[in-house]
């Protein structure tokens, strides 16, 4: 009877350990899954930004606007500069496109 009680007690301890370990693994795996899903969403957003940048690089209107932003002018255009214009380097007026 004493041996049976001892074995039952050891079984209860082992079962408690296994249940605790399962709960711990479930919690850590859930947290890691959430982190991984957040990282995947960030990467998908970065891919979309890069696709938009590639699409924009093929658009002549975008390239023309970018060239103007950098200070270039067309062949048949004249450059007119106001005497009191601020001294800003080319590209300061441009909207920056974030590329990851």
XYZ file of N, CA, C and O in Angstrom:
400
model
N 0.816 -1.185 0.000
C 0.000 0.000 0.000
C 0.875 1.270 0.000
O 0.528 2.249 -0.640
N 1.962 1.206 0.749
C 2.876 2.348 0.825
C 3.520 2.600 -0.541
O 3.664 3.755 -0.951
N 3.892 1.565 -1.235
C 4.526 1.695 -2.543
C 3.525 2.270 -3.548
O 3.864 3.129 -4.362
N 2.283 1.817 -3.471
C 1.250 2.321 -4.378
C 1.013 3.814 -4.132
O 0.840 4.589 -5.075
N 1.006 4.237 -2.876
C 0.826 5.648 -2.553
C 2.001 6.471 -3.064
O 1.823 7.582 -3.586
N 3.208 5.962 -2.915
C 4.396 6.645 -3.395
C 4.381 6.779 -4.921
O 4.686 7.848 -5.466
N 3.991 5.715 -5.607
C 3.917 5.768 -7.069
C 2.823 6.732 -7.524
O 2.995 7.464 -8.513
N 1.702 6.765 -6.818
C 0.631 7.709 -7.158
C 1.101 9.146 -6.955
O 0.817 10.028 -7.771
N 1.831 9.393 -5.880
C 2.349 10.738 -5.619
C 3.341 11.147 -6.705
O 3.309 12.284 -7.195
N 4.220 10.229 -7.104
C 5.171 10.532 -8.180
C 4.438 10.781 -9.499
O 4.836 11.653 -10.284
N 3.384 10.031 -9.747
C 2.588 10.226 -10.956
C 1.933 11.597 -10.969
O 1.878 12.265 -12.004
N 1.429 12.013 -9.793
C 0.798 13.337 -9.704
C 1.830 14.434 -9.944
O 1.573 15.411 -10.652
N 3.016 14.284 -9.383
C 4.089 15.272 -9.587
C 4.476 15.336 -11.060
O 4.624 16.417 -11.637
N 4.622 14.166 -11.680
C 4.996 14.144 -13.091
C 3.894 14.755 -13.957
O 4.175 15.517 -14.881
N 2.644 14.444 -13.674
C 1.530 14.995 -14.426
C 1.464 16.518 -14.269
O 1.256 17.248 -15.241
N 1.684 17.005 -13.058
C 1.690 18.446 -12.815
C 2.806 19.118 -13.611
O 2.613 20.178 -14.218
N 3.990 18.499 -13.613
C 5.105 19.044 -14.386
C 4.775 19.077 -15.872
O 5.029 20.082 -16.553
N 4.218 17.993 -16.400
C 3.889 17.930 -17.825
C 2.836 18.975 -18.201
O 2.943 19.624 -19.243
N 1.825 19.154 -17.354
C 0.808 20.164 -17.624
C 1.406 21.574 -17.583
O 1.104 22.418 -18.433
N 2.247 21.839 -16.589
C 2.907 23.143 -16.495
C 3.795 23.409 -17.701
O 3.807 24.521 -18.246
N 4.520 22.396 -18.131
C 5.396 22.527 -19.293
C 4.570 22.789 -20.554
O 4.947 23.621 -21.398
N 3.447 22.113 -20.685
C 2.574 22.334 -21.854
C 2.016 23.751 -21.860
O 1.959 24.398 -22.914
N 1.605 24.247 -20.710
C 1.097 25.617 -20.631
C 2.197 26.614 -20.974
O 1.986 27.566 -21.733
N 3.400 26.395 -20.459
C 4.531 27.279 -20.748
C 4.830 27.300 -22.252
O 5.010 28.366 -22.848
N 4.887 26.123 -22.871
C 5.163 26.046 -24.311
C 4.070 26.733 -25.111
O 4.346 27.432 -26.083
N 2.830 26.551 -24.708
C 1.721 27.185 -25.416
C 1.839 28.708 -25.345
O 1.658 29.404 -26.359
N 2.142 29.218 -24.175
C 2.267 30.672 -24.023
C 3.439 31.227 -24.828
O 3.313 32.259 -25.503
N 4.594 30.570 -24.759
C 5.763 31.071 -25.492
C 5.561 30.938 -26.999
O 5.923 31.855 -27.755
N 4.976 29.852 -27.455
C 4.738 29.691 -28.889
C 3.720 30.703 -29.387
O 3.845 31.216 -30.491
N 2.719 31.000 -28.587
C 1.729 32.004 -28.989
C 2.391 33.378 -29.120
O 2.124 34.121 -30.079
N 3.244 33.712 -28.164
C 3.938 35.004 -28.224
C 4.854 35.065 -29.449
O 4.895 36.082 -30.159
N 5.580 33.992 -29.706
C 6.470 33.971 -30.866
C 5.679 34.024 -32.167
O 6.106 34.653 -33.141
N 4.522 33.392 -32.190
C 3.676 33.436 -33.381
C 3.188 34.851 -33.639
O 3.204 35.325 -34.786
N 2.782 35.555 -32.604
C 2.347 36.944 -32.766
C 3.491 37.819 -33.266
O 3.294 38.670 -34.141
N 4.688 37.627 -32.721
C 5.841 38.407 -33.165
C 6.157 38.121 -34.631
O 6.455 39.038 -35.407
N 6.094 36.862 -35.000
C 6.383 36.486 -36.386
C 5.332 37.049 -37.333
O 5.666 37.551 -38.412
N 4.070 37.011 -36.947
C 3.018 37.577 -37.779
C 3.187 39.083 -37.933
O 2.972 39.632 -39.030
N 3.597 39.758 -36.873
C 3.841 41.200 -36.966
C 5.000 41.476 -37.920
O 4.943 42.421 -38.724
N 6.042 40.668 -37.851
C 7.196 40.831 -38.745
C 6.789 40.576 -40.197
O 7.216 41.292 -41.106
N 5.956 39.566 -40.427
C 5.485 39.267 -41.778
C 4.667 40.435 -42.323
O 4.826 40.829 -43.486
N 3.805 41.017 -41.502
C 3.022 42.172 -41.941
C 3.930 43.339 -42.301
O 3.692 44.028 -43.297
N 4.973 43.561 -41.505
C 5.926 44.633 -41.805
C 6.630 44.369 -43.129
O 6.786 45.275 -43.958
N 7.045 43.133 -43.346
C 7.731 42.790 -44.591
C 6.801 42.904 -45.795
O 7.212 43.361 -46.866
N 5.527 42.519 -45.629
C 4.570 42.656 -46.719
C 4.351 44.128 -47.057
O 4.237 44.494 -48.232
N 4.305 44.979 -46.036
C 4.157 46.417 -46.262
C 5.394 46.956 -46.990
O 5.268 47.773 -47.911
N 6.591 46.489 -46.604
C 7.814 46.918 -47.277
C 7.823 46.473 -48.738
O 8.256 47.223 -49.620
N 7.351 45.263 -49.000
C 7.282 44.769 -50.380
C 6.344 45.639 -51.198
O 6.642 45.994 -52.349
N 5.217 46.027 -50.624
C 4.276 46.895 -51.343
C 4.897 48.254 -51.629
O 4.727 48.808 -52.718
N 5.648 48.794 -50.667
C 6.328 50.077 -50.886
C 7.336 49.951 -52.020
O 7.438 50.833 -52.886
N 8.084 48.850 -52.045
C 9.064 48.643 -53.117
C 8.378 48.461 -54.468
O 8.863 48.970 -55.489
N 7.257 47.752 -54.490
C 6.511 47.606 -55.752
C 6.022 48.963 -56.246
O 6.071 49.249 -57.445
N 5.539 49.787 -55.316
C 5.100 51.130 -55.694
C 6.265 51.954 -56.234
O 6.103 52.716 -57.196
N 7.437 51.797 -55.629
C 8.620 52.534 -56.099
C 9.026 52.075 -57.493
O 9.373 52.893 -58.349
N 8.958 50.763 -57.746
C 9.290 50.246 -59.084
C 8.276 50.759 -60.096
O 8.640 51.184 -61.201
N 7.001 50.728 -59.745
C 5.954 51.220 -60.642
C 6.157 52.707 -60.927
O 6.014 53.156 -62.057
N 6.507 53.476 -59.891
C 6.726 54.913 -60.075
C 7.947 55.177 -60.944
O 7.974 56.157 -61.696
N 8.954 54.319 -60.855
C 10.159 54.534 -61.655
C 9.901 54.303 -63.143
O 10.699 54.726 -63.973
N 8.800 53.654 -63.487
C 8.438 53.444 -64.881
C 7.500 54.528 -65.406
O 7.204 54.564 -66.588
N 7.030 55.402 -64.533
C 6.061 56.428 -64.900
C 6.788 57.705 -65.329
O 7.496 58.320 -64.528
N 6.619 58.136 -66.593
C 7.327 59.339 -67.058
C 6.946 60.603 -66.282
O 7.798 61.460 -66.046
N 5.690 60.711 -65.886
C 5.275 61.897 -65.128
C 5.980 61.959 -63.776
O 6.418 63.022 -63.337
N 6.104 60.826 -63.121
C 6.801 60.787 -61.830
C 8.272 61.144 -62.024
O 8.847 61.899 -61.241
N 8.887 60.583 -63.070
C 10.306 60.871 -63.323
C 10.504 62.348 -63.662
O 11.495 62.957 -63.231
N 9.563 62.930 -64.399
C 9.659 64.352 -64.720
C 9.542 65.189 -63.446
O 10.310 66.137 -63.232
N 8.600 64.830 -62.587
C 8.434 65.571 -61.324
C 9.666 65.406 -60.440
O 10.107 66.359 -59.778
N 10.251 64.220 -60.438
C 11.457 63.988 -59.648
C 12.630 64.799 -60.188
O 13.406 65.366 -59.416
N 12.741 64.879 -61.507
C 13.814 65.669 -62.110
C 13.640 67.147 -61.766
O 14.609 67.837 -61.432
N 12.399 67.650 -61.828
C 12.151 69.043 -61.454
C 12.488 69.276 -59.989
O 13.016 70.314 -59.615
N 12.179 68.304 -59.186
C 12.474 68.403 -57.763
C 13.983 68.514 -57.531
O 14.429 69.204 -56.634
N 14.740 67.838 -58.359
C 16.200 67.867 -58.233
C 16.822 69.107 -58.880
O 18.024 69.293 -58.822
N 16.004 69.921 -59.542
C 16.526 71.162 -60.099
C 16.699 71.154 -61.606
O 17.200 72.126 -62.169
N 16.303 70.100 -62.302
C 16.427 70.045 -63.752
C 15.251 70.787 -64.390
O 14.180 70.889 -63.821
N 15.494 71.288 -65.615
C 14.445 71.956 -66.382
C 14.401 71.334 -67.768
O 15.348 70.691 -68.221
N 13.269 71.540 -68.458
C 13.105 70.987 -69.800
C 13.926 71.747 -70.835
O 14.460 72.831 -70.579
N 14.012 71.168 -72.061
C 14.800 71.797 -73.131
C 14.260 73.159 -73.518
O 15.017 74.090 -73.749
N 12.962 73.278 -73.609
C 12.350 74.512 -74.098
C 11.909 75.422 -72.968
O 11.056 76.285 -73.169
N 12.468 75.281 -71.811
C 12.085 76.101 -70.668
C 13.220 77.030 -70.283
O 14.390 76.735 -70.526
N 12.853 78.152 -69.687
C 13.855 79.084 -69.179
C 13.824 79.042 -67.667
O 12.767 78.918 -67.051
N 14.974 79.191 -67.076
C 15.078 79.214 -65.628
C 14.890 80.650 -65.159
O 15.586 81.555 -65.615
N 13.933 80.830 -64.273
C 13.682 82.144 -63.695
C 13.866 82.012 -62.192
O 13.226 81.186 -61.553
N 14.760 82.802 -61.640
C 15.051 82.736 -60.215
C 14.768 84.095 -59.605
O 15.256 85.121 -60.094
N 14.004 84.109 -58.550
C 13.720 85.365 -57.851
C 14.978 85.822 -57.125
O 15.761 85.017 -56.619
N 15.176 87.120 -57.060
C 16.384 87.643 -56.410
C 16.381 87.383 -54.910
O 17.435 87.279 -54.293
N 15.205 87.266 -54.317
C 15.150 87.013 -52.873
C 14.790 85.557 -52.557
O 14.307 85.257 -51.472
N 15.046 84.662 -53.500
C 14.735 83.245 -53.284
C 15.661 82.668 -52.211
O 16.836 83.031 -52.142
N 15.140 81.805 -51.369
C 16.004 81.205 -50.348
C 17.047 80.298 -50.986
O 16.819 79.707 -52.036
N 18.181 80.226 -50.370
C 19.279 79.415 -50.894
C 19.132 77.986 -50.356
O 19.720 77.616 -49.345
N 18.319 77.187 -51.042
C 18.117 75.787 -50.629
C 18.723 74.876 -51.673
O 18.610 75.122 -52.876
N 19.374 73.840 -51.238
C 19.954 72.906 -52.202
C 18.849 72.138 -52.933
O 17.751 71.981 -52.406
N 19.132 71.677 -54.142
C 18.135 70.905 -54.874
C 17.719 69.667 -54.075
O 18.536 69.027 -53.425
N 16.463 69.376 -54.142
C 15.962 68.219 -53.418
C 15.318 68.554 -52.097
O 14.687 67.714 -51.483
N 15.459 69.786 -51.633
C 14.873 70.179 -50.360
C 13.352 70.287 -50.458
O 12.659 70.130 -49.472
N 12.847 70.585 -51.632
C 11.415 70.769 -51.817
C 10.700 69.442 -52.060
O 9.489 69.414 -52.160
N 11.441 68.393 -52.220
C 10.879 67.108 -52.628
C 10.269 66.350 -51.451
O 10.739 66.455 -50.330
N 9.256 65.602 -51.787
C 8.675 64.697 -50.800
C 9.507 63.416 -50.842
O 9.641 62.794 -51.881
N 10.041 63.040 -49.705
C 10.894 61.862 -49.645
C 10.037 60.605 -49.733
O 8.985 60.495 -49.112
N 10.496 59.660 -50.529
C 9.826 58.366 -50.649
C 10.604 57.366 -49.814
O 11.780 57.139 -50.048
N 9.935 56.827 -48.804
C 10.601 55.882 -47.908
C 10.707 54.539 -48.598
O 9.733 53.954 -49.026
N 11.929 54.087 -48.733
C 12.176 52.769 -49.311
C 12.899 51.944 -48.238
O 13.920 52.377 -47.723
N 12.365 50.792 -47.907
C 12.982 49.994 -46.840
C 14.348 49.476 -47.204
O 14.709 49.344 -48.324
